[in-house]
């Protein structure tokens, strides 16, 4: 599942549980007219809902779609912090573009199981 899907699911769970009356999944699912199992999969990041479902969830939670997505994107600073050690590694070892391409090939095999 995509990282964005996981962050959207976490955001929905956060909005649901931070309500003063702390809704259960059953309560939110009923209000959004979706199944509890589907809501559970969305919150766990196992499924990504269509925009219509996200709109129904936002409406049920009393927030706009914009508010539903608020905080789900990684900031540029977070991305730079994540990539800095890789950049430092390549720079310290004087890696060429070809070396970096080879390193990425190894990473792809390690994390995807293929070279494509």
PDB file of C-alpha atoms in Angstrom:
ATOM      1  CA  UNK A   1       0.000   0.000   0.000  1.00  0.00           C
ATOM      2  CA  UNK A   2       1.155   3.505  -0.661  1.00  0.00           C
ATOM      3  CA  UNK A   3       2.617   5.606   2.092  1.00  0.00           C
ATOM      4  CA  UNK A   4       0.030   8.303   1.321  1.00  0.00           C
ATOM      5  CA  UNK A   5      -2.776   5.773   1.767  1.00  0.00           C
ATOM      6  CA  UNK A   6      -1.394   4.856   5.173  1.00  0.00           C
ATOM      7  CA  UNK A   7      -1.156   8.506   6.216  1.00  0.00           C
ATOM      8  CA  UNK A   8      -4.738   9.185   5.073  1.00  0.00           C
ATOM      9  CA  UNK A   9      -5.930   6.183   7.076  1.00  0.00           C
ATOM     10  CA  UNK A  10      -4.057   7.409  10.141  1.00  0.00           C
ATOM     11  CA  UNK A  11      -5.589  10.857   9.678  1.00  0.00           C
ATOM     12  CA  UNK A  12      -9.115   9.416   9.521  1.00  0.00           C
ATOM     13  CA  UNK A  13      -8.477   7.380  12.683  1.00  0.00           C
ATOM     14  CA  UNK A  14      -7.049  10.485  14.357  1.00  0.00           C
ATOM     15  CA  UNK A  15     -10.108  12.590  13.473  1.00  0.00           C
ATOM     16  CA  UNK A  16     -12.452   9.807  14.599  1.00  0.00           C
ATOM     17  CA  UNK A  17     -10.785   9.182  17.950  1.00  0.00           C
ATOM     18  CA  UNK A  18     -10.038  12.808  18.838  1.00  0.00           C
ATOM     19  CA  UNK A  19     -13.690  13.769  18.810  1.00  0.00           C
ATOM     20  CA  UNK A  20     -15.063  14.687  22.243  1.00  0.00           C
ATOM     21  CA  UNK A  21     -17.354  11.639  22.085  1.00  0.00           C
ATOM     22  CA  UNK A  22     -14.577   9.434  20.546  1.00  0.00           C
ATOM     23  CA  UNK A  23     -16.504   7.582  17.859  1.00  0.00           C
ATOM     24  CA  UNK A  24     -16.039   3.897  17.235  1.00  0.00           C
ATOM     25  CA  UNK A  25     -15.392   2.602  13.744  1.00  0.00           C
ATOM     26  CA  UNK A  26     -18.980   1.365  13.723  1.00  0.00           C
ATOM     27  CA  UNK A  27     -20.329   4.860  14.377  1.00  0.00           C
ATOM     28  CA  UNK A  28     -18.229   6.515  11.672  1.00  0.00           C
ATOM     29  CA  UNK A  29     -18.912   3.745   9.166  1.00  0.00           C
ATOM     30  CA  UNK A  30     -22.654   4.091   9.718  1.00  0.00           C
ATOM     31  CA  UNK A  31     -22.535   7.880   9.320  1.00  0.00           C
ATOM     32  CA  UNK A  32     -20.427   7.599   6.132  1.00  0.00           C
ATOM     33  CA  UNK A  33     -22.570   4.712   4.847  1.00  0.00           C
ATOM     34  CA  UNK A  34     -19.685   2.301   4.361  1.00  0.00           C
ATOM     35  CA  UNK A  35     -18.938  -1.051   5.958  1.00  0.00           C
ATOM     36  CA  UNK A  36     -16.982  -1.272   9.179  1.00  0.00           C
ATOM     37  CA  UNK A  37     -14.539  -3.702   7.567  1.00  0.00           C
ATOM     38  CA  UNK A  38     -13.840  -1.245   4.724  1.00  0.00           C
ATOM     39  CA  UNK A  39     -13.303   1.605   7.185  1.00  0.00           C
ATOM     40  CA  UNK A  40     -10.956  -0.619   9.175  1.00  0.00           C
ATOM     41  CA  UNK A  41      -8.932  -1.422   6.048  1.00  0.00           C
ATOM     42  CA  UNK A  42      -8.775   2.292   5.151  1.00  0.00           C
ATOM     43  CA  UNK A  43      -7.573   3.231   8.637  1.00  0.00           C
ATOM     44  CA  UNK A  44      -4.903   0.517   8.554  1.00  0.00           C
ATOM     45  CA  UNK A  45      -3.737   1.733   5.144  1.00  0.00           C
ATOM     46  CA  UNK A  46      -4.624  -1.552   3.451  1.00  0.00           C
ATOM     47  CA  UNK A  47      -7.107   0.066   1.059  1.00  0.00           C
ATOM     48  CA  UNK A  48      -7.347   3.515  -0.481  1.00  0.00           C
ATOM     49  CA  UNK A  49     -10.888   4.843  -0.735  1.00  0.00           C
ATOM     50  CA  UNK A  50     -12.326   6.550  -3.809  1.00  0.00           C
ATOM     51  CA  UNK A  51     -12.797  10.293  -3.555  1.00  0.00           C
ATOM     52  CA  UNK A  52     -16.546   9.843  -3.057  1.00  0.00           C
ATOM     53  CA  UNK A  53     -15.914   7.675  -0.004  1.00  0.00           C
ATOM     54  CA  UNK A  54     -13.326  10.125   1.317  1.00  0.00           C
ATOM     55  CA  UNK A  55     -15.877  12.929   0.861  1.00  0.00           C
ATOM     56  CA  UNK A  56     -18.480  10.894   2.780  1.00  0.00           C
ATOM     57  CA  UNK A  57     -15.976  10.273   5.576  1.00  0.00           C
ATOM     58  CA  UNK A  58     -15.010  13.946   5.703  1.00  0.00           C
ATOM     59  CA  UNK A  59     -18.663  14.977   5.825  1.00  0.00           C
ATOM     60  CA  UNK A  60     -19.424  12.464   8.575  1.00  0.00           C
ATOM     61  CA  UNK A  61     -16.451  13.770  10.561  1.00  0.00           C
ATOM     62  CA  UNK A  62     -17.569  17.368  10.007  1.00  0.00           C
ATOM     63  CA  UNK A  63     -14.412  18.412   8.149  1.00  0.00           C
ATOM     64  CA  UNK A  64     -13.645  19.469   4.591  1.00  0.00           C
ATOM     65  CA  UNK A  65     -11.725  17.229   2.221  1.00  0.00           C
ATOM     66  CA  UNK A  66      -8.820  19.666   2.612  1.00  0.00           C
ATOM     67  CA  UNK A  67      -8.879  19.158   6.381  1.00  0.00           C
ATOM     68  CA  UNK A  68      -9.044  15.399   5.879  1.00  0.00           C
ATOM     69  CA  UNK A  69      -5.801  15.557   3.883  1.00  0.00           C
ATOM     70  CA  UNK A  70      -4.129  18.110   6.175  1.00  0.00           C
ATOM     71  CA  UNK A  71      -0.859  16.770   7.504  1.00  0.00           C
ATOM     72  CA  UNK A  72      -0.794  13.722   5.221  1.00  0.00           C
ATOM     73  CA  UNK A  73       1.923  15.037   2.916  1.00  0.00           C
ATOM     74  CA  UNK A  74       5.553  14.782   3.837  1.00  0.00           C
ATOM     75  CA  UNK A  75       7.139  18.161   4.164  1.00  0.00           C
ATOM     76  CA  UNK A  76      10.140  19.064   2.058  1.00  0.00           C
ATOM     77  CA  UNK A  77      12.221  19.261   5.244  1.00  0.00           C
ATOM     78  CA  UNK A  78      11.226  15.697   6.209  1.00  0.00           C
ATOM     79  CA  UNK A  79      12.166  14.459   2.738  1.00  0.00           C
ATOM     80  CA  UNK A  80      15.501  16.268   2.868  1.00  0.00           C
ATOM     81  CA  UNK A  81      16.208  14.806   6.323  1.00  0.00           C
ATOM     82  CA  UNK A  82      15.469  11.343   4.989  1.00  0.00           C
ATOM     83  CA  UNK A  83      17.724  11.732   1.936  1.00  0.00           C
ATOM     84  CA  UNK A  84      20.633  13.536   3.631  1.00  0.00           C
ATOM     85  CA  UNK A  85      22.388  10.351   4.874  1.00  0.00           C
ATOM     86  CA  UNK A  86      22.235   8.868   1.371  1.00  0.00           C
ATOM     87  CA  UNK A  87      23.631  12.029  -0.145  1.00  0.00           C
ATOM     88  CA  UNK A  88      26.375  12.188   2.486  1.00  0.00           C
ATOM     89  CA  UNK A  89      27.253   8.533   1.827  1.00  0.00           C
ATOM     90  CA  UNK A  90      27.587   9.088  -1.937  1.00  0.00           C
ATOM     91  CA  UNK A  91      29.546  12.302  -1.519  1.00  0.00           C
ATOM     92  CA  UNK A  92      31.958  10.878   1.097  1.00  0.00           C
ATOM     93  CA  UNK A  93      32.807   7.965  -1.180  1.00  0.00           C
ATOM     94  CA  UNK A  94      33.018  10.035  -4.357  1.00  0.00           C
ATOM     95  CA  UNK A  95      30.378   7.941  -6.094  1.00  0.00           C
ATOM     96  CA  UNK A  96      29.794   8.628  -9.782  1.00  0.00           C
ATOM     97  CA  UNK A  97      26.360   8.709 -11.426  1.00  0.00           C
ATOM     98  CA  UNK A  98      26.975   5.131 -12.583  1.00  0.00           C
ATOM     99  CA  UNK A  99      27.851   4.080  -9.017  1.00  0.00           C
ATOM    100  CA  UNK A 100      24.632   5.635  -7.711  1.00  0.00           C
ATOM    101  CA  UNK A 101      22.655   3.859 -10.442  1.00  0.00           C
ATOM    102  CA  UNK A 102      24.213   0.536  -9.384  1.00  0.00           C
ATOM    103  CA  UNK A 103      23.444   1.278  -5.743  1.00  0.00           C
ATOM    104  CA  UNK A 104      19.817   1.976  -6.664  1.00  0.00           C
ATOM    105  CA  UNK A 105      19.714  -1.332  -8.555  1.00  0.00           C
ATOM    106  CA  UNK A 106      20.798  -3.171  -5.408  1.00  0.00           C
ATOM    107  CA  UNK A 107      18.210  -1.265  -3.336  1.00  0.00           C
ATOM    108  CA  UNK A 108      15.457  -2.131  -5.822  1.00  0.00           C
ATOM    109  CA  UNK A 109      16.306  -5.822  -5.602  1.00  0.00           C
ATOM    110  CA  UNK A 110      16.445  -5.660  -1.799  1.00  0.00           C
ATOM    111  CA  UNK A 111      13.100  -3.911  -1.386  1.00  0.00           C
ATOM    112  CA  UNK A 112      11.099  -4.945  -4.456  1.00  0.00           C
ATOM    113  CA  UNK A 113      12.589  -8.293  -5.310  1.00  0.00           C
ATOM    114  CA  UNK A 114      13.206  -7.250  -8.938  1.00  0.00           C
ATOM    115  CA  UNK A 115      15.503  -5.107 -11.020  1.00  0.00           C
ATOM    116  CA  UNK A 116      12.698  -3.375 -12.943  1.00  0.00           C
TER     117      UNK A 116
END
